[in-house]
Amino acid sequence: MQNLQDAQRDMQEGYAYGSPGIVASGLIWLLSSLVVQYYAPQQAVWTLIIGGMFIYPLGTLFEKLLGYRGGHSKGNPLGNLAMEGTIWMIMCIPLAYGLAQMKVEWFFQGMLMIIGGRYLTFATIYGTRLYWVLGALLGLAAYGLFSFKLGAFASALSGAVIEIGFGSVMYVLVRKKIGK
């Protein structure tokens, strides 16, 4: 990699700007919202935590099915930034889980905030400010859900709707830009 733009282009082309990963995350949120609705909120917490471990492999599968590499070139320093952001997010999950011990909906609202914050680094990783919009949407959703005292189902469903919608729109934009 000669410069930041080369590293970003490699990430963009390898991961379709991260759009399949956003949709994969949204699908896990959707599954969690269904577990809230049809089983129990505590089980939905674990659905989101355990399901979160499958976001990267599921996103990679989607990328490959769509004709992308599903990876970045060896030595791309932005791959390190992505991993560091992932570790930071994992370190924050116990905070959200602690919130669930007080009110289960706070777990989902906390996770919206944590994940929204993580997406902010994706603006640098992929070279697009659209991730600032996604991070802000998730953060504002968390704040609104908390302020209006909405429950676990609304909170988990909000994560699903925002991520699936945003990831889908981003993919349409990516197809036009990359030309796949």
Phi, psi and omega in degrees: 000123181277328183202178182300319182296322177295317179296318178295318180299320177298317178293317180301312183287328181284325187241013182052046181062015180083001185298319177296328177292324177295315179296318178300316178297317178299324178293325176293319175300318180297315177301317179297320179295324178292323177294321175302312186291318189254349179234266182204145180303322180295323177293327179292327176301310180293329176298316180291319180294308182289317178300328178301332178291344182259000183296311182298310179297322179293317177299318178297318176300312178302316181300314181293321177296331180272359176095014177259164182293325184074029179187176179239166180290147177299136179091358178287115183295340179288339173298322176295318179298319178298317180293320179298320177295324178295316179297318178301316181297316179299322179294337180273343182302319177300330176296314179294321179296322176298322176298323181296336180287339176268309177212122187300326180295335179294333176300309184293321178294319176297318179293324175301318180293314181297312182292321176301318178296321179295322180298336179301324178291337179294339176300321177283317183300315184258353177071034177220134180284355177302331178291335173294321179295314180298314178300317179294319179299315180294319178295316179293323177298315179301315180297315180295317179299318178294313183299321181268007176055043179278155189276187184296319181298310180299322182292313180293319180295325178299316177300318180296310184297315182296312185288316180296316179297311183294316180298322179293314178297317180298321180297320177299317178295321180296315180302321179290321184283311183278330177086030177261000000 
